[in-house]
């Protein structure tokens, strides 16, 4: 294992993050505050408690998930797409590193960024609502798993994309709708029965549900199913990464 | 292009006599006198590359590159130079064939093989927002080498980049960016350096610095493979020349021997009085007459059993033409190259 190379990639990617630290920090704080003003104070004040939890607190896990997933995808996909776009990928390909070392470097950095953003949002949320985390270890585990799996997913998108438009396509057209419709801002028990069934085909439901369970001890679906879902998603991403490695798909001609 | 031949040769000679050190730790086994030959450090056997569209970029290339030599890889655009380098460096996956670098197969033992290689690519590709120092450190780390600030400082100073170490790459000029690429390739102390069209579009100063570095590296036993369109450069610094065209190696030869064996020579005959036309008796020699009729030029092949010079001089005397002076000139590598490529295409 070329640890020095992994570390070099990780630090290089993190340097990109720190160059834009202000935006990285201010943007999630601002958007989270806006969500709380709109959903928590303006609309939330007219909504009763959801499953025994104030609406403001109820949306916190969903808000964190929304940002973590989109940030992980965006950081990882951009991280590997940009070298392809500007041509610096030659250096990665000609270095004595395996594809998995490259993946660990990029995905590790993207997951770190997403974790940072998630933590910032959690801290910001604590300023607006009274938060109690019932299962802190499970919360951290879910957060980490989401950061890693969605960074892997973002990495695959970055490898697949051949233009900036394609880079935005999957996050905008697939991930954002799935996250919004995945129970981030509501309990799926609030939906009509038919939509409850349809929603169960949305994989994000299981992630948000499991994460919310770690906060409040309540979930839309069983915690076992949530764990299975995130494990299956991670396994799928790892399989795709392995296939890319074997075939050199859109990397090595 | 011809104009710079003399200059480059002067620069080359000047650098050989200068004691400027880049400090590249020579490996004891690799240390050798300039010009000495040891075993092959790169062995390419029947390397083929066919792209998805069916284009055959390499058609069974076999080549041995000797340790410590400077090999110039010459060929027109699309000849397969960059594909060959890309295949050896791991950027392109060969379709078949083998290549061994420093005793390590480039596929089965790619880590060890790539550790030995530094690559300066043809295209200037750099992260625009990163700082010079960081991008060079990154390259060293990527090749699994621990941080060595002293070495990086020496390389950056040699390339006159030290003052720019904290500048973002997007702020640098084109020439400076190319220097950064060289620094990135050298910072992990490669034993083999690939320079893919390193002087395309760079100023004279950078060219001079680059050849200075090349000479230093050669002294330390680093093997250098360069592709170039500037044949004068190959002529000035290469030990051997490989000519590639259409994905095939047409020839690999010691530069001096190549020029001696394949070189055409030109015999220029100055006359005491002008002639109106080449006499019919001399029609078989394909002579060229100067505009003022004061000189005739005869081109001959040094490889031929008979150059025809003796007979030409006799025939000139028989035709009543008196000579004032004669001089011969060897053809340049460029002329040899053009001939080879034409022959290959025929």
Coordinates of C-alpha atoms in Angstrom, one line a residue:
Chain A
X1 CA 0.0 0.0 0.0
X2 CA 1.4 3.4 -1.0
X3 CA 0.4 5.3 2.1
X4 CA 2.4 8.3 1.1
X5 CA 0.5 8.5 -2.2
X6 CA -2.9 8.2 -0.5
X7 CA -1.8 10.9 1.9
X8 CA -0.6 13.1 -0.9
X9 CA -4.0 12.8 -2.8
X10 CA -5.9 13.4 0.4
X11 CA -4.0 16.5 1.4
X12 CA -4.1 17.9 -2.1
X13 CA -7.9 17.5 -2.2
X14 CA -8.3 18.9 1.3
X15 CA -6.2 21.9 0.3
X16 CA -8.8 22.6 -2.3
X17 CA -11.4 22.6 0.4
X18 CA -9.4 24.8 2.7
X19 CA -8.8 27.3 -0.1
X20 CA -12.6 27.9 -0.1
X21 CA -13.1 27.4 3.6
X22 CA -15.2 30.5 4.0
X23 CA -17.7 29.3 1.3
X24 CA -17.5 25.8 2.7
X25 CA -18.4 27.0 6.1
X26 CA -20.7 29.9 5.5
X27 CA -22.8 28.3 2.8
X28 CA -24.2 25.4 4.9
X29 CA -24.6 27.5 7.9
X30 CA -26.6 30.1 5.9
X31 CA -28.8 27.5 4.1
X32 CA -29.5 25.6 7.3
X33 CA -30.5 28.8 9.1
X34 CA -32.8 29.6 6.2
X35 CA -34.4 26.2 6.4
X36 CA -35.0 26.7 10.1
X37 CA -36.4 30.2 9.6
X38 CA -38.8 28.9 6.9
X39 CA -39.6 25.4 8.0
X40 CA -39.0 25.7 11.7
X41 CA -40.3 29.1 12.6
X42 CA -42.6 30.2 9.8
X43 CA -44.3 26.9 8.7
X44 CA -43.2 24.7 11.6
X45 CA -45.0 26.8 14.2
X46 CA -48.3 25.8 12.5
X47 CA -47.4 22.1 12.4
X48 CA -48.1 19.9 15.3
X49 CA -45.4 17.7 16.7
X50 CA -44.4 14.9 14.3
X51 CA -44.3 11.6 16.2
X52 CA -43.8 13.3 19.5
X53 CA -41.0 15.5 18.2
X54 CA -41.2 19.3 17.4
X55 CA -41.2 19.9 13.7
X56 CA -38.0 22.0 14.0
X57 CA -36.1 19.2 15.6
X58 CA -37.7 16.6 13.4
X59 CA -36.2 18.0 10.2
X60 CA -32.6 18.2 11.6
X61 CA -31.6 14.7 10.6
X62 CA -33.1 15.1 7.1
X63 CA -31.4 18.5 6.7
X64 CA -28.0 17.0 7.7
X65 CA -28.6 14.0 5.3
X66 CA -29.6 16.3 2.5
X67 CA -26.4 18.4 2.8
X68 CA -24.1 15.5 3.5
X69 CA -25.3 13.5 0.5
X70 CA -25.2 16.4 -2.0
X71 CA -21.8 17.6 -0.6
X72 CA -20.2 14.2 -0.7
X73 CA -21.3 13.6 -4.3
X74 CA -20.3 17.1 -5.4
X75 CA -16.9 17.0 -3.7
X76 CA -16.0 13.5 -4.9
X77 CA -17.3 13.8 -8.4
X78 CA -15.6 17.2 -8.9
X79 CA -12.4 15.9 -7.3
X80 CA -11.8 13.2 -9.9
X81 CA -13.6 14.9 -12.8
X82 CA -11.4 18.0 -12.6
X83 CA -8.1 16.2 -13.2
X84 CA -9.7 14.5 -16.2
X85 CA -11.0 17.8 -17.5
X86 CA -7.7 19.7 -17.2
X87 CA -5.5 16.8 -18.1
X88 CA -3.6 16.3 -14.8
X89 CA -5.0 12.8 -14.6
X90 CA -1.9 11.6 -16.5
X91 CA 0.0 12.0 -13.3
X92 CA -2.3 9.7 -11.3
X93 CA -2.1 7.1 -14.1
X94 CA 1.6 7.2 -14.4
X95 CA 2.3 7.1 -10.6
X96 CA 3.0 3.9 -8.8
X97 CA -0.4 3.8 -7.2
X98 CA -3.3 1.3 -7.5
X99 CA -6.7 2.4 -8.5
X100 CA -7.9 1.6 -5.0
X101 CA -5.3 3.9 -3.5
X102 CA -6.6 6.7 -5.7
X103 CA -10.1 5.9 -4.6
X104 CA -9.2 6.0 -0.9
X105 CA -7.5 9.4 -1.4
X106 CA -10.3 11.1 -3.2
X107 CA -13.2 9.4 -1.4
X108 CA -11.5 9.9 1.9
X109 CA -11.2 13.6 1.2
X110 CA -14.7 14.0 -0.1
X111 CA -16.1 12.1 2.9
X112 CA -14.1 14.3 5.3
X113 CA -15.6 17.4 3.7
X114 CA -19.1 16.0 3.9
X115 CA -18.5 15.1 7.5
X116 CA -17.4 18.6 8.2
X117 CA -20.4 20.1 6.6
X118 CA -22.7 17.6 8.5
X119 CA -21.1 18.6 11.8
X120 CA -21.5 22.3 11.0
X121 CA -25.2 21.8 10.3
X122 CA -25.6 19.8 13.4
X123 CA -24.0 22.5 15.4
X124 CA -26.0 25.2 13.7
X125 CA -29.2 23.3 14.3
X126 CA -28.4 23.2 18.0
X127 CA -28.7 27.0 18.0
X128 CA -32.3 26.8 16.8
X129 CA -33.8 23.7 18.4
X130 CA -33.4 21.7 21.5
X131 CA -31.6 18.6 20.2
X132 CA -31.1 15.3 22.0
X133 CA -29.3 12.4 20.4
X134 CA -30.5 9.1 21.8
X135 CA -27.9 6.9 20.1
X136 CA -24.8 9.1 19.5
X137 CA -22.7 6.2 18.4
X138 CA -25.3 5.0 15.9
X139 CA -25.7 8.6 14.7
X140 CA -21.9 8.9 14.0
X141 CA -21.9 5.5 12.3
X142 CA -24.8 6.4 10.0
X143 CA -23.2 9.8 9.3
X144 CA -19.9 8.2 8.4
X145 CA -21.4 5.5 6.3
X146 CA -23.5 8.0 4.4
X147 CA -20.4 10.2 3.9
X148 CA -18.3 7.3 2.6
X149 CA -21.0 5.7 0.4
X150 CA -22.1 8.9 -1.3
X151 CA -18.5 9.9 -1.8
X152 CA -18.0 6.6 -3.6
X153 CA -21.1 7.3 -5.6
X154 CA -19.8 10.8 -6.4
X155 CA -16.5 9.3 -7.5
X156 CA -18.2 7.0 -9.9
X157 CA -20.2 9.9 -11.3
X158 CA -17.0 11.9 -11.7
X159 CA -15.4 9.0 -13.7
X160 CA -18.5 8.6 -15.8
X161 CA -19.0 12.3 -16.6
X162 CA -17.6 13.6 -19.8
X163 CA -18.8 17.2 -19.4
X164 CA -19.7 19.5 -16.6
X165 CA -23.3 19.1 -17.6
X166 CA -23.2 15.4 -17.0
X167 CA -21.4 16.1 -13.7
X168 CA -24.5 18.0 -12.5
X169 CA -27.0 15.7 -14.2
X170 CA -27.2 12.9 -11.6
X171 CA -27.1 15.1 -8.5
X172 CA -29.7 17.5 -9.8
X173 CA -32.1 15.1 -11.6
X174 CA -31.8 12.0 -9.4
X175 CA -30.2 12.6 -6.0
X176 CA -31.9 15.9 -5.0
X177 CA -35.4 14.7 -5.8
X178 CA -34.8 11.4 -4.1
X179 CA -33.5 13.2 -1.0
X180 CA -36.4 15.6 -0.9
X181 CA -38.9 12.8 -1.4
X182 CA -37.1 10.5 1.0
X183 CA -38.7 11.8 4.1
X184 CA -36.2 14.5 4.9
X185 CA -38.9 17.0 5.9
X186 CA -41.7 14.7 6.8
X187 CA -42.5 11.2 8.1
X188 CA -43.7 8.9 5.4
X189 CA -46.6 8.0 7.7
X190 CA -48.0 11.4 6.8
X191 CA -48.4 10.3 3.2
X192 CA -51.5 8.6 1.6
X193 CA -51.1 4.8 1.7
X194 CA -50.3 4.5 -2.0
X195 CA -47.5 7.0 -1.8
X196 CA -46.2 5.3 1.3
X197 CA -45.7 2.2 -0.8
X198 CA -44.1 4.1 -3.7
X199 CA -41.8 5.9 -1.3
X200 CA -40.4 2.5 -0.1
X201 CA -38.7 2.2 -3.5
X202 CA -36.7 5.3 -2.7
X203 CA -33.4 4.1 -1.1
X204 CA -32.8 7.5 0.6
X205 CA -35.9 6.8 2.8
X206 CA -33.9 4.1 4.6
X207 CA -30.9 6.3 5.2
X208 CA -32.9 9.2 6.5
X209 CA -35.1 6.9 8.6
X210 CA -32.1 5.2 10.2
X211 CA -30.4 8.5 10.9
X212 CA -33.5 10.0 12.4
X213 CA -33.9 6.9 14.6
X214 CA -30.4 7.6 16.1
X215 CA -31.7 11.0 17.2
X216 CA -35.2 10.2 18.4
X217 CA -35.5 6.5 18.6
X218 CA -38.3 6.5 16.0
X219 CA -38.1 5.4 12.4
X220 CA -40.3 5.0 9.3
X221 CA -38.7 1.7 8.6
X222 CA -36.9 -0.8 10.8
X223 CA -33.4 0.1 11.8
X224 CA -32.2 -3.3 10.5
X225 CA -33.6 -2.5 7.1
X226 CA -31.8 0.9 7.2
X227 CA -28.5 -0.7 8.0
X228 CA -29.0 -3.2 5.2
X229 CA -29.9 -0.5 2.7
X230 CA -26.8 1.6 3.4
X231 CA -24.6 -1.5 3.4
X232 CA -26.1 -2.6 0.1
X233 CA -25.6 0.8 -1.4
X234 CA -21.9 0.9 -0.3
X235 CA -21.4 -2.6 -1.7
X236 CA -22.9 -1.6 -5.0
X237 CA -20.7 1.5 -5.2
X238 CA -17.6 -0.7 -4.3
X239 CA -18.6 -3.2 -7.0
X240 CA -18.9 -0.4 -9.6
X241 CA -15.5 1.0 -8.5
X242 CA -14.0 -2.4 -8.9
X243 CA -15.4 -2.8 -12.4
X244 CA -14.0 0.6 -13.3
X245 CA -10.6 -0.5 -12.0
X246 CA -10.8 -3.8 -14.0
X247 CA -11.9 -2.2 -17.3
X248 CA -10.2 1.2 -17.0
X249 CA -13.6 2.7 -17.9
X250 CA -13.2 6.3 -19.1
X251 CA -9.8 6.6 -17.4
X252 CA -7.1 4.5 -19.1
X253 CA -7.5 4.3 -22.9
Chain B
X1 CA 14.3 25.7 -37.6
X2 CA 17.7 25.6 -39.3
X3 CA 18.8 28.8 -37.7
X4 CA 19.0 27.5 -34.2
X5 CA 21.2 24.5 -35.0
X6 CA 24.4 26.4 -34.4
X7 CA 23.0 28.1 -31.3
X8 CA 21.8 24.8 -29.8
X9 CA 25.0 23.1 -30.4
X10 CA 26.9 26.0 -28.8
X11 CA 24.6 25.8 -25.8
X12 CA 25.1 22.1 -25.6
X13 CA 28.8 22.4 -25.7
X14 CA 28.7 25.2 -23.2
X15 CA 26.7 23.2 -20.8
X16 CA 28.9 20.2 -21.0
X17 CA 31.8 22.4 -19.9
X18 CA 29.8 24.0 -17.0
X19 CA 29.8 22.5 -13.6
X20 CA 26.2 23.3 -12.7
X21 CA 24.8 20.6 -10.5
X22 CA 21.2 19.6 -10.2
X23 CA 22.1 17.1 -7.4
X24 CA 20.4 14.0 -8.5
X25 CA 21.7 11.2 -6.4
X26 CA 23.3 8.8 -8.9
X27 CA 22.8 5.1 -8.1
X28 CA 26.3 3.5 -7.7
X29 CA 25.5 0.8 -10.2
X30 CA 24.3 3.3 -12.7
X31 CA 27.1 5.8 -12.5
X32 CA 29.0 5.8 -15.7
X33 CA 31.0 8.0 -17.9
X34 CA 29.1 10.0 -20.4
X35 CA 28.7 8.0 -23.5
X36 CA 29.3 4.6 -21.9
X37 CA 26.7 1.9 -22.5
X38 CA 25.4 -0.6 -20.0
X39 CA 22.5 -3.0 -20.2
X40 CA 19.1 -2.0 -21.5
X41 CA 17.0 -0.2 -18.9
X42 CA 13.9 -0.3 -21.1
X43 CA 13.1 -3.3 -23.2
X44 CA 10.0 -3.2 -25.4
X45 CA 8.9 -6.3 -27.3
X46 CA 6.3 -6.3 -30.0
X47 CA 4.2 -3.7 -28.3
X48 CA 0.9 -3.1 -30.0
X49 CA -1.9 -0.6 -29.3
X50 CA -5.2 -0.7 -31.2
X51 CA -7.8 1.9 -30.0
X52 CA -11.5 1.1 -29.7
X53 CA -12.2 2.6 -33.1
X54 CA -9.8 0.2 -34.7
X55 CA -6.9 2.6 -35.2
X56 CA -3.6 0.8 -34.8
X57 CA -1.3 3.4 -33.1
X58 CA 1.5 0.9 -32.4
X59 CA 2.2 -2.0 -34.7
X60 CA 4.5 -4.3 -32.9
X61 CA 7.2 -1.9 -31.6
X62 CA 10.4 -3.4 -30.3
X63 CA 13.0 -1.2 -28.8
X64 CA 15.8 -1.4 -26.3
X65 CA 16.9 1.7 -24.5
X66 CA 20.2 1.6 -22.8
X67 CA 21.0 2.8 -19.4
X68 CA 22.3 6.3 -19.2
X69 CA 21.8 7.2 -22.8
X70 CA 19.8 10.0 -24.4
X71 CA 17.5 8.5 -27.0
X72 CA 15.7 10.9 -29.4
X73 CA 12.4 9.5 -30.7
X74 CA 11.7 11.2 -33.9
X75 CA 8.6 11.0 -36.0
X76 CA 6.0 13.1 -37.7
X77 CA 2.6 13.9 -36.0
X78 CA 0.6 10.8 -35.4
X79 CA 3.6 8.5 -35.7
X80 CA 3.0 6.9 -32.3
X81 CA 5.6 8.7 -30.2
X82 CA 3.2 9.8 -27.5
X83 CA 1.3 6.5 -27.6
X84 CA 4.6 4.6 -27.0
X85 CA 5.5 6.9 -24.1
X86 CA 2.0 6.7 -22.7
X87 CA 2.1 2.9 -22.8
X88 CA 5.4 2.7 -21.0
X89 CA 4.3 5.2 -18.4
X90 CA 0.9 3.5 -17.7
X91 CA -1.4 6.1 -19.2
X92 CA -2.4 3.8 -22.0
X93 CA -3.1 0.1 -21.8
X94 CA -1.1 -1.8 -24.5
X95 CA -3.2 -4.2 -26.5
X96 CA -0.4 -6.8 -26.6
X97 CA 3.4 -7.2 -26.2
X98 CA 5.6 -6.6 -23.2
X99 CA 7.7 -3.8 -21.8
X100 CA 10.2 -4.1 -19.0
X101 CA 11.6 -1.1 -17.2
X102 CA 14.6 -1.5 -15.0
X103 CA 13.9 -5.2 -14.9
X104 CA 10.2 -4.7 -13.9
X105 CA 7.3 -5.6 -16.2
X106 CA 5.2 -2.5 -16.6
X107 CA 2.0 -4.4 -16.0
X108 CA 2.8 -7.2 -13.5
X109 CA 5.3 -5.1 -11.5
X110 CA 4.0 -1.6 -12.4
X111 CA 4.8 0.0 -9.0
X112 CA 8.5 -0.7 -9.3
X113 CA 8.5 0.2 -13.0
X114 CA 6.7 3.5 -12.6
X115 CA 8.8 4.5 -9.6
X116 CA 11.8 4.7 -12.0
X117 CA 10.0 6.9 -14.5
X118 CA 9.5 10.6 -14.7
X119 CA 7.3 12.1 -17.4
X120 CA 7.1 15.6 -18.8
X121 CA 4.0 15.4 -21.0
X122 CA 3.5 17.3 -24.2
X123 CA 0.4 19.1 -23.0
X124 CA 0.7 21.6 -20.2
X125 CA -1.7 20.3 -17.6
X126 CA -1.7 21.7 -14.1
X127 CA -4.1 22.4 -11.3
X128 CA -4.7 26.2 -11.9
X129 CA -5.4 27.2 -8.3
X130 CA -2.7 25.2 -6.6
X131 CA 0.7 26.7 -5.6
X132 CA 3.9 25.7 -7.3
X133 CA 5.5 24.3 -4.2
X134 CA 2.4 22.3 -3.2
X135 CA 2.0 20.8 -6.6
X136 CA 5.6 19.6 -6.7
X137 CA 5.3 18.2 -3.2
X138 CA 2.2 16.4 -4.3
X139 CA 4.0 14.7 -7.2
X140 CA 6.7 13.5 -4.9
X141 CA 4.2 12.1 -2.4
X142 CA 2.3 10.5 -5.2
X143 CA 5.4 8.5 -6.1
X144 CA 5.7 7.3 -2.6
X145 CA 8.6 9.4 -1.6
X146 CA 8.8 11.1 1.8
X147 CA 8.9 14.9 1.9
X148 CA 12.3 16.4 1.0
X149 CA 12.1 20.2 1.1
X150 CA 15.9 20.6 0.4
X151 CA 15.7 18.6 -2.8
X152 CA 12.6 20.4 -4.0
X153 CA 14.2 23.7 -3.3
X154 CA 17.2 22.7 -5.4
X155 CA 15.1 21.6 -8.3
X156 CA 13.0 24.8 -8.1
X157 CA 16.0 27.0 -7.9
X158 CA 17.6 25.2 -10.9
X159 CA 14.4 25.8 -12.9
X160 CA 14.3 29.4 -11.6
X161 CA 11.0 28.7 -10.0
X162 CA 12.0 29.2 -6.4
X163 CA 10.8 32.9 -6.4
X164 CA 7.5 31.7 -7.7
X165 CA 7.0 28.9 -5.2
X166 CA 4.0 30.5 -3.6
X167 CA 2.4 31.6 -6.8
X168 CA -0.7 30.0 -8.1
X169 CA -0.1 28.1 -11.3
X170 CA -2.7 30.1 -13.2
X171 CA -0.6 33.2 -12.6
X172 CA 2.5 31.7 -14.4
X173 CA 3.4 32.2 -18.0
X174 CA 3.4 29.2 -20.4
X175 CA 7.2 28.8 -20.1
X176 CA 7.0 28.8 -16.3
X177 CA 4.3 26.2 -16.4
X178 CA 6.4 24.0 -18.4
X179 CA 9.2 24.4 -15.9
X180 CA 6.8 23.3 -13.2
X181 CA 6.0 20.2 -15.2
X182 CA 9.7 19.4 -15.3
X183 CA 10.0 20.0 -11.6
X184 CA 7.1 17.6 -11.0
X185 CA 8.7 15.0 -13.1
X186 CA 12.1 15.3 -11.4
X187 CA 11.0 15.6 -7.8
X188 CA 10.8 11.9 -7.2
X189 CA 14.3 11.3 -8.5
X190 CA 13.5 9.2 -11.6
X191 CA 16.1 7.0 -13.2
X192 CA 14.4 7.3 -16.6
X193 CA 13.0 10.6 -17.8
X194 CA 10.5 10.9 -20.7
X195 CA 10.4 14.3 -22.3
X196 CA 7.5 14.4 -24.7
X197 CA 8.0 17.4 -27.0
X198 CA 9.6 19.4 -24.2
X199 CA 10.6 22.4 -26.2
X200 CA 7.5 22.9 -28.3
X201 CA 6.6 26.5 -28.1
X202 CA 9.1 27.5 -25.4
X203 CA 11.5 30.3 -25.4
X204 CA 15.3 30.1 -25.9
X205 CA 16.0 30.6 -22.2
X206 CA 13.9 27.7 -21.2
X207 CA 15.3 25.5 -23.9
X208 CA 18.8 26.4 -22.7
X209 CA 17.9 25.6 -19.1
X210 CA 16.2 22.3 -20.1
X211 CA 19.3 21.0 -22.0
X212 CA 21.4 22.1 -19.0
X213 CA 19.3 19.9 -16.8
X214 CA 19.3 17.1 -19.3
X215 CA 23.0 17.1 -19.4
X216 CA 23.2 17.1 -15.6
X217 CA 20.8 14.2 -15.4
X218 CA 22.8 12.3 -18.0
X219 CA 25.9 12.8 -16.0
X220 CA 24.2 11.2 -13.0
X221 CA 23.2 8.2 -15.1
X222 CA 19.6 9.1 -15.8
X223 CA 18.3 7.7 -19.0
X224 CA 16.5 10.2 -21.1
X225 CA 14.0 9.6 -23.9
X226 CA 12.9 12.7 -25.7
X227 CA 10.5 13.2 -28.6
X228 CA 11.0 16.3 -30.5
X229 CA 10.2 18.0 -33.8
X230 CA 13.3 20.0 -33.5
X231 CA 15.7 17.6 -35.1
X232 CA 18.6 19.9 -34.4
X233 CA 18.1 19.2 -30.8
X234 CA 18.3 15.5 -31.3
X235 CA 21.3 16.1 -33.4
X236 CA 22.9 18.2 -30.7
X237 CA 22.3 16.1 -27.6
X238 CA 21.1 12.5 -28.4
X239 CA 23.3 9.5 -28.3
X240 CA 21.0 7.4 -30.4
X241 CA 18.0 8.2 -32.6
X242 CA 14.9 6.1 -33.1
X243 CA 12.7 7.0 -36.0
X244 CA 9.0 6.0 -35.7
X245 CA 6.3 6.4 -38.3
X246 CA 2.9 4.8 -38.7
X247 CA 3.3 3.0 -35.4
X248 CA 6.5 1.3 -36.4
X249 CA 10.1 1.8 -35.5
X250 CA 11.8 2.4 -38.8
X251 CA 15.3 2.6 -37.4
X252 CA 17.3 2.8 -34.2
X253 CA 20.9 3.9 -34.6
X254 CA 23.8 5.7 -33.0
X255 CA 23.4 9.2 -34.1
X256 CA 26.9 9.6 -35.5
X257 CA 26.7 6.2 -37.2
X258 CA 23.3 7.1 -38.6
X259 CA 24.5 10.3 -40.1
X260 CA 27.6 8.5 -41.4
X261 CA 25.8 5.5 -42.8
X262 CA 22.6 7.1 -44.1
X263 CA 23.8 10.6 -44.7
X264 CA 23.8 12.1 -48.1
X265 CA 26.6 14.4 -48.9
X266 CA 26.5 17.4 -51.1
X267 CA 29.4 18.4 -53.3
X268 CA 29.5 22.0 -54.4
X269 CA 31.6 22.9 -57.3
X270 CA 32.5 26.5 -57.8
X271 CA 33.5 27.4 -61.4
X272 CA 36.0 29.9 -62.7
X273 CA 33.5 31.2 -65.2
X274 CA 29.7 31.0 -65.4
X275 CA 27.9 28.4 -67.5
X276 CA 24.6 29.0 -69.3
X277 CA 23.3 25.5 -68.7
X278 CA 24.5 22.2 -67.4
X279 CA 26.3 20.5 -70.4
X280 CA 24.5 17.6 -71.9
X281 CA 27.4 15.4 -71.3
X282 CA 26.8 15.8 -67.5
X283 CA 23.0 15.2 -67.7
X284 CA 23.3 11.9 -65.9
X285 CA 24.6 13.5 -62.7
X286 CA 21.4 15.4 -61.9
X287 CA 23.4 18.5 -61.2
X288 CA 21.8 21.7 -59.9
X289 CA 23.1 24.9 -61.2
X290 CA 23.1 28.1 -59.1
X291 CA 21.2 31.1 -60.4
X292 CA 24.3 32.9 -61.6
X293 CA 25.8 29.8 -63.2
X294 CA 28.9 30.0 -61.1
X295 CA 28.4 26.8 -59.2
X296 CA 27.1 23.3 -59.6
X297 CA 25.8 21.0 -56.8
X298 CA 26.0 17.3 -56.9
X299 CA 24.2 15.1 -54.3
X300 CA 25.5 11.7 -53.6
X301 CA 24.9 8.8 -51.2
X302 CA 27.8 7.9 -49.0
X303 CA 26.4 4.4 -48.6
X304 CA 26.7 3.7 -52.4
X305 CA 29.6 1.6 -53.5
X306 CA 30.6 4.3 -56.0
X307 CA 29.9 7.9 -55.2
X308 CA 30.5 9.0 -58.8
X309 CA 32.8 11.9 -57.8
X310 CA 35.8 10.8 -59.7
X311 CA 33.9 10.2 -62.9
X312 CA 32.1 13.6 -62.4
X313 CA 35.3 15.4 -62.0
X314 CA 36.7 13.7 -65.1
X315 CA 33.6 14.5 -67.1
X316 CA 33.7 18.1 -66.0
X317 CA 37.3 18.4 -67.2
X318 CA 36.3 16.7 -70.5
X319 CA 33.5 19.2 -70.9
X320 CA 36.1 22.0 -70.6
X321 CA 34.8 23.3 -67.3
X322 CA 37.5 24.6 -65.0
X323 CA 37.0 24.5 -61.3
X324 CA 37.7 27.2 -58.8
X325 CA 36.8 25.3 -55.6
X326 CA 35.0 22.3 -54.3
X327 CA 33.4 21.6 -50.9
X328 CA 31.4 18.8 -49.4
X329 CA 28.7 19.0 -46.7
X330 CA 27.0 16.2 -44.8
X331 CA 23.3 16.1 -44.8
X332 CA 21.6 17.0 -41.5
X333 CA 19.6 14.6 -39.4
X334 CA 16.5 16.3 -40.6
X335 CA 17.2 15.4 -44.2
X336 CA 17.9 11.8 -43.2
X337 CA 14.7 11.8 -41.2
X338 CA 12.6 13.2 -44.1
X339 CA 14.1 10.6 -46.4
X340 CA 13.3 7.7 -44.0
X341 CA 9.7 8.8 -43.5
X342 CA 9.2 9.1 -47.2
X343 CA 10.7 5.7 -47.7
X344 CA 8.5 4.3 -45.0
X345 CA 5.4 5.8 -46.6
X346 CA 6.3 4.5 -50.1

